[in-house]
Structures are given as structure tokens and as C-alpha cells.
Amino acid sequence: MENTNIQEKLDLIKKQEEKLVFKRFSNEDALEIGLSIIEATKKINKAVSINIVKNGQTIFHHAMDGTTPDQDEWIKKKTNVVLRHHHSSYYMRFYNEMKNRSYFEFYSVSPFDYAIHGGAFPITIEGTGVIGVITVSGLSQEEDHGLIVEAFTKFLTETSQF
């Protein structure tokens, strides 16, 4: 992918991260968002695993029929990226691609513990910062990322948090 396309992707993802910020985020909110992703995925006849962590605690996890334990491994790896950098795993993929460097070498991390594939997104509270991560695994990295963005946008609109 040429650098202008990478920069466009980076800019788009950065705008999503800046826009999709919560005024508050409860465990009940996590449940509602997780269930909305399940419903959206059912509509396209696909299966994903979803995990939501808040303040170090898993507050939502669901593996749809048709997923495998491998999705849980991807969830752990993508979640680690967000927890370390406070950016989505998709953003970090393009950020390192733009810099023309290996994420694993530059940050001295193992591909056994980290994955810079789309599908993990920071849960950010206005005035506080990143308090958690939502991760989806099972589709293409772009689709996993898109499911989260769509669910966050819908939730923030419906709860008048925008």
C-alpha cells in the first residue's frame, strides 16, 4: 500500500478514536454494546468472539457458534496492543507500516503476545482517558474494526453522548 493510502487510513482511524469517546461507561453499557455487535454479525450471517475489558476486568465475553478458541488468542494479542499504546490495533498496524518498521522489533515484543491486526479499540472516557478495550475477532481485520466503530457510533448516538 502506498504511503498516501496509509496516511488516509491513519487519519480516518485517528478521527474515529477522537470522536468515539464516552462520557461514562458502565458494565451495563458493555452488555448493550456487546449484544448489538452480536446482532449486527448475525444479520450478515457471520460469527465472531467479542471481549470487553474495563479497568482490568473482563465485563463482557461471548463466542458465537462457529468460532474457535483461536479467536480468544487473537483477542488477547490485539487487546495487549491497545492497552500498551491507547490506540486501536488497526491504527498501530498502519502507524508502523507508515514508518516502514516492524512493530515487534521496534517495541521489543513477541508476536505470541501482540497482534497489530484490526479489531481492538480503546474505550475512552472524556476527561479521564482510556479505561478499557473492546475486541472483536472472527472476520477480516477491517470488518472486526468496523463492527466496533459502528456499535460505538450507534450507542453514543442513542444515549446522546455525542
PDB file of C-alpha atoms in Angstrom:
ATOM      1  CA  MET A   1       0.000   0.000   0.000  1.00  0.00           C
ATOM      2  CA  GLU A   2       1.474   3.371  -0.913  1.00  0.00           C
ATOM      3  CA  ASN A   3       2.125   5.975   1.773  1.00  0.00           C
ATOM      4  CA  THR A   4      -0.736   8.326   0.807  1.00  0.00           C
ATOM      5  CA  ASN A   5      -3.259   5.499   1.218  1.00  0.00           C
ATOM      6  CA  ILE A   6      -1.702   4.531   4.546  1.00  0.00           C
ATOM      7  CA  GLN A   7      -1.842   8.146   5.739  1.00  0.00           C
ATOM      8  CA  GLU A   8      -5.514   8.377   4.744  1.00  0.00           C
ATOM      9  CA  LYS A   9      -6.287   5.233   6.747  1.00  0.00           C
ATOM     10  CA  LEU A  10      -4.325   6.569   9.729  1.00  0.00           C
ATOM     11  CA  ASP A  11      -6.189   9.886   9.583  1.00  0.00           C
ATOM     12  CA  LEU A  12      -9.578   8.152   9.406  1.00  0.00           C
ATOM     13  CA  ILE A  13      -8.828   5.817  12.319  1.00  0.00           C
ATOM     14  CA  LYS A  14      -7.415   8.685  14.416  1.00  0.00           C
ATOM     15  CA  LYS A  15     -10.641  10.662  13.826  1.00  0.00           C
ATOM     16  CA  GLN A  16     -12.681   7.633  14.897  1.00  0.00           C
ATOM     17  CA  GLU A  17     -10.636   7.321  18.088  1.00  0.00           C
ATOM     18  CA  GLU A  18     -11.056  11.040  18.842  1.00  0.00           C
ATOM     19  CA  LYS A  19     -14.802  11.012  18.128  1.00  0.00           C
ATOM     20  CA  LEU A  20     -15.804   7.768  19.839  1.00  0.00           C
ATOM     21  CA  VAL A  21     -15.329   8.936  23.416  1.00  0.00           C
ATOM     22  CA  PHE A  22     -17.767   8.183  26.230  1.00  0.00           C
ATOM     23  CA  LYS A  23     -18.970  10.495  28.977  1.00  0.00           C
ATOM     24  CA  ARG A  24     -19.439   7.368  31.114  1.00  0.00           C
ATOM     25  CA  PHE A  25     -19.121   3.619  30.526  1.00  0.00           C
ATOM     26  CA  SER A  26     -20.837   1.075  32.764  1.00  0.00           C
ATOM     27  CA  ASN A  27     -20.858  -2.700  32.736  1.00  0.00           C
ATOM     28  CA  GLU A  28     -24.460  -2.450  31.528  1.00  0.00           C
ATOM     29  CA  ASP A  29     -23.244  -0.298  28.604  1.00  0.00           C
ATOM     30  CA  ALA A  30     -20.732  -3.023  27.752  1.00  0.00           C
ATOM     31  CA  LEU A  31     -23.517  -5.587  27.697  1.00  0.00           C
ATOM     32  CA  GLU A  32     -25.645  -3.446  25.389  1.00  0.00           C
ATOM     33  CA  ILE A  33     -22.733  -2.806  23.002  1.00  0.00           C
ATOM     34  CA  GLY A  34     -21.663  -6.456  23.017  1.00  0.00           C
ATOM     35  CA  LEU A  35     -25.190  -7.616  22.230  1.00  0.00           C
ATOM     36  CA  SER A  36     -25.508  -5.063  19.427  1.00  0.00           C
ATOM     37  CA  ILE A  37     -22.359  -6.444  17.803  1.00  0.00           C
ATOM     38  CA  ILE A  38     -23.754  -9.972  18.074  1.00  0.00           C
ATOM     39  CA  GLU A  39     -26.980  -8.861  16.386  1.00  0.00           C
ATOM     40  CA  ALA A  40     -25.111  -6.981  13.634  1.00  0.00           C
ATOM     41  CA  THR A  41     -22.961 -10.038  12.970  1.00  0.00           C
ATOM     42  CA  LYS A  42     -25.969 -12.361  12.838  1.00  0.00           C
ATOM     43  CA  LYS A  43     -27.502 -10.110  10.169  1.00  0.00           C
ATOM     44  CA  ILE A  44     -24.530 -10.768   7.884  1.00  0.00           C
ATOM     45  CA  ASN A  45     -24.557 -14.479   8.789  1.00  0.00           C
ATOM     46  CA  LYS A  46     -21.080 -14.439  10.342  1.00  0.00           C
ATOM     47  CA  ALA A  47     -19.645 -15.447  13.712  1.00  0.00           C
ATOM     48  CA  VAL A  48     -17.260 -13.545  15.980  1.00  0.00           C
ATOM     49  CA  SER A  49     -15.941 -13.562  19.506  1.00  0.00           C
ATOM     50  CA  ILE A  50     -16.266 -10.326  21.457  1.00  0.00           C
ATOM     51  CA  ASN A  51     -14.431  -9.272  24.597  1.00  0.00           C
ATOM     52  CA  ILE A  52     -14.759  -6.088  26.629  1.00  0.00           C
ATOM     53  CA  VAL A  53     -12.310  -5.225  29.403  1.00  0.00           C
ATOM     54  CA  LYS A  54     -12.820  -2.278  31.765  1.00  0.00           C
ATOM     55  CA  ASN A  55     -10.241  -1.343  34.389  1.00  0.00           C
ATOM     56  CA  GLY A  56      -8.530  -4.724  34.046  1.00  0.00           C
ATOM     57  CA  GLN A  57     -11.717  -6.780  34.432  1.00  0.00           C
ATOM     58  CA  THR A  58     -13.438  -8.705  31.657  1.00  0.00           C
ATOM     59  CA  ILE A  59     -17.010  -7.429  31.822  1.00  0.00           C
ATOM     60  CA  PHE A  60     -18.309  -8.990  28.601  1.00  0.00           C
ATOM     61  CA  HIS A  61     -17.245 -12.025  26.604  1.00  0.00           C
ATOM     62  CA  HIS A  62     -19.159 -14.020  24.071  1.00  0.00           C
ATOM     63  CA  ALA A  63     -18.058 -16.533  21.461  1.00  0.00           C
ATOM     64  CA  MET A  64     -20.753 -17.089  18.857  1.00  0.00           C
ATOM     65  CA  ASP A  65     -21.460 -20.554  17.492  1.00  0.00           C
ATOM     66  CA  GLY A  66     -18.974 -21.211  14.718  1.00  0.00           C
ATOM     67  CA  THR A  67     -15.999 -19.562  16.434  1.00  0.00           C
ATOM     68  CA  THR A  68     -12.987 -21.420  17.775  1.00  0.00           C
ATOM     69  CA  PRO A  69     -10.624 -21.000  20.728  1.00  0.00           C
ATOM     70  CA  ASP A  70      -8.221 -19.369  18.268  1.00  0.00           C
ATOM     71  CA  GLN A  71     -10.371 -16.222  18.367  1.00  0.00           C
ATOM     72  CA  ASP A  72      -9.603 -15.906  22.089  1.00  0.00           C
ATOM     73  CA  GLU A  73      -5.874 -15.942  21.307  1.00  0.00           C
ATOM     74  CA  TRP A  74      -6.333 -13.148  18.752  1.00  0.00           C
ATOM     75  CA  ILE A  75      -8.390 -11.208  21.296  1.00  0.00           C
ATOM     76  CA  LYS A  76      -5.579 -11.377  23.873  1.00  0.00           C
ATOM     77  CA  LYS A  77      -2.949 -10.251  21.376  1.00  0.00           C
ATOM     78  CA  LYS A  78      -4.966  -7.365  19.929  1.00  0.00           C
ATOM     79  CA  THR A  79      -6.082  -6.250  23.392  1.00  0.00           C
ATOM     80  CA  ASN A  80      -2.442  -6.074  24.527  1.00  0.00           C
ATOM     81  CA  VAL A  81      -1.691  -3.614  21.719  1.00  0.00           C
ATOM     82  CA  VAL A  82      -4.461  -1.230  22.811  1.00  0.00           C
ATOM     83  CA  LEU A  83      -3.543  -1.477  26.481  1.00  0.00           C
ATOM     84  CA  ARG A  84       0.078  -0.628  25.674  1.00  0.00           C
ATOM     85  CA  HIS A  85      -0.474   2.222  23.201  1.00  0.00           C
ATOM     86  CA  HIS A  86      -4.005   3.540  23.873  1.00  0.00           C
ATOM     87  CA  HIS A  87      -4.670   3.375  20.140  1.00  0.00           C
ATOM     88  CA  SER A  88      -6.667   0.810  18.209  1.00  0.00           C
ATOM     89  CA  SER A  89      -4.782  -2.222  16.961  1.00  0.00           C
ATOM     90  CA  TYR A  90      -5.733  -1.194  13.412  1.00  0.00           C
ATOM     91  CA  TYR A  91      -4.199   2.259  13.929  1.00  0.00           C
ATOM     92  CA  MET A  92      -0.967   0.706  15.222  1.00  0.00           C
ATOM     93  CA  ARG A  93      -0.784  -1.531  12.166  1.00  0.00           C
ATOM     94  CA  PHE A  94      -0.868   1.411   9.754  1.00  0.00           C
ATOM     95  CA  TYR A  95       1.272   3.610  12.010  1.00  0.00           C
ATOM     96  CA  ASN A  96       4.121   1.108  11.885  1.00  0.00           C
ATOM     97  CA  GLU A  97       3.560   0.429   8.202  1.00  0.00           C
ATOM     98  CA  MET A  98       3.847   4.176   7.548  1.00  0.00           C
ATOM     99  CA  LYS A  99       7.108   4.242   9.499  1.00  0.00           C
ATOM    100  CA  ASN A 100       8.254   1.236   7.430  1.00  0.00           C
ATOM    101  CA  ARG A 101       9.258  -0.715  10.519  1.00  0.00           C
ATOM    102  CA  SER A 102       8.483  -3.947  12.287  1.00  0.00           C
ATOM    103  CA  TYR A 103       6.175  -3.393  15.237  1.00  0.00           C
ATOM    104  CA  PHE A 104       7.648  -6.410  17.008  1.00  0.00           C
ATOM    105  CA  GLU A 105      11.259  -5.321  16.629  1.00  0.00           C
ATOM    106  CA  PHE A 106      10.681  -1.637  17.372  1.00  0.00           C
ATOM    107  CA  TYR A 107       8.707  -2.257  20.569  1.00  0.00           C
ATOM    108  CA  SER A 108      10.642  -5.423  21.522  1.00  0.00           C
ATOM    109  CA  VAL A 109       7.512  -7.532  21.822  1.00  0.00           C
ATOM    110  CA  SER A 110       6.632 -11.044  20.776  1.00  0.00           C
ATOM    111  CA  PRO A 111       4.070 -11.963  18.109  1.00  0.00           C
ATOM    112  CA  PHE A 112       2.974 -14.575  20.650  1.00  0.00           C
ATOM    113  CA  ASP A 113       1.697 -11.734  22.843  1.00  0.00           C
ATOM    114  CA  TYR A 114       0.819  -8.895  20.434  1.00  0.00           C
ATOM    115  CA  ALA A 115      -1.050  -8.641  17.121  1.00  0.00           C
ATOM    116  CA  ILE A 116      -1.394  -5.453  15.107  1.00  0.00           C
ATOM    117  CA  HIS A 117      -4.490  -6.573  13.258  1.00  0.00           C
ATOM    118  CA  GLY A 118      -7.677  -4.550  13.305  1.00  0.00           C
ATOM    119  CA  GLY A 119     -10.346  -5.425  15.832  1.00  0.00           C
ATOM    120  CA  ALA A 120      -9.341  -3.927  19.188  1.00  0.00           C
ATOM    121  CA  PHE A 121     -10.406  -0.387  20.083  1.00  0.00           C
ATOM    122  CA  PRO A 122      -9.832   1.731  23.182  1.00  0.00           C
ATOM    123  CA  ILE A 123     -12.716   2.589  25.483  1.00  0.00           C
ATOM    124  CA  THR A 124     -12.038   6.223  26.315  1.00  0.00           C
ATOM    125  CA  ILE A 125     -13.818   8.344  28.905  1.00  0.00           C
ATOM    126  CA  GLU A 126     -13.913  12.108  28.359  1.00  0.00           C
ATOM    127  CA  GLY A 127     -11.605  13.810  30.830  1.00  0.00           C
ATOM    128  CA  THR A 128     -10.201  10.507  32.090  1.00  0.00           C
ATOM    129  CA  GLY A 129      -8.615   8.655  29.165  1.00  0.00           C
ATOM    130  CA  VAL A 130      -8.509   5.016  28.176  1.00  0.00           C
ATOM    131  CA  ILE A 131     -10.191   2.756  30.747  1.00  0.00           C
ATOM    132  CA  GLY A 132     -10.603  -0.386  28.680  1.00  0.00           C
ATOM    133  CA  VAL A 133     -10.669  -2.212  25.389  1.00  0.00           C
ATOM    134  CA  ILE A 134     -13.291  -3.792  23.177  1.00  0.00           C
ATOM    135  CA  THR A 135     -12.022  -6.538  20.898  1.00  0.00           C
ATOM    136  CA  VAL A 136     -13.721  -8.447  18.097  1.00  0.00           C
ATOM    137  CA  SER A 137     -12.219 -11.444  16.308  1.00  0.00           C
ATOM    138  CA  GLY A 138     -13.501 -13.669  13.552  1.00  0.00           C
ATOM    139  CA  LEU A 139     -13.809 -11.564  10.395  1.00  0.00           C
ATOM    140  CA  SER A 140     -11.245  -9.640   8.372  1.00  0.00           C
ATOM    141  CA  GLN A 141      -9.356  -7.063  10.418  1.00  0.00           C
ATOM    142  CA  GLU A 142     -11.177  -4.241   8.637  1.00  0.00           C
ATOM    143  CA  GLU A 143     -14.574  -5.831   9.348  1.00  0.00           C
ATOM    144  CA  ASP A 144     -13.698  -6.501  13.009  1.00  0.00           C
ATOM    145  CA  HIS A 145     -12.689  -2.839  13.388  1.00  0.00           C
ATOM    146  CA  GLY A 146     -15.795  -1.674  11.517  1.00  0.00           C
ATOM    147  CA  LEU A 147     -18.151  -3.626  13.777  1.00  0.00           C
ATOM    148  CA  ILE A 148     -16.748  -1.818  16.806  1.00  0.00           C
ATOM    149  CA  VAL A 149     -16.896   1.624  15.196  1.00  0.00           C
ATOM    150  CA  GLU A 150     -20.478   1.007  14.084  1.00  0.00           C
ATOM    151  CA  ALA A 151     -21.553  -0.242  17.538  1.00  0.00           C
ATOM    152  CA  PHE A 152     -19.867   2.651  19.379  1.00  0.00           C
ATOM    153  CA  THR A 153     -21.346   5.221  16.985  1.00  0.00           C
ATOM    154  CA  LYS A 154     -24.840   3.767  17.370  1.00  0.00           C
ATOM    155  CA  PHE A 155     -24.568   3.567  21.167  1.00  0.00           C
ATOM    156  CA  LEU A 156     -23.190   7.092  21.600  1.00  0.00           C
ATOM    157  CA  THR A 157     -25.895   8.493  19.307  1.00  0.00           C
ATOM    158  CA  GLU A 158     -28.719   6.632  21.054  1.00  0.00           C
ATOM    159  CA  THR A 159     -27.534   7.629  24.538  1.00  0.00           C
ATOM    160  CA  SER A 160     -26.961  11.264  23.493  1.00  0.00           C
ATOM    161  CA  GLN A 161     -23.304  11.115  24.477  1.00  0.00           C
ATOM    162  CA  PHE A 162     -22.117  12.799  21.262  1.00  0.00           C
TER     163      PHE A 162
END
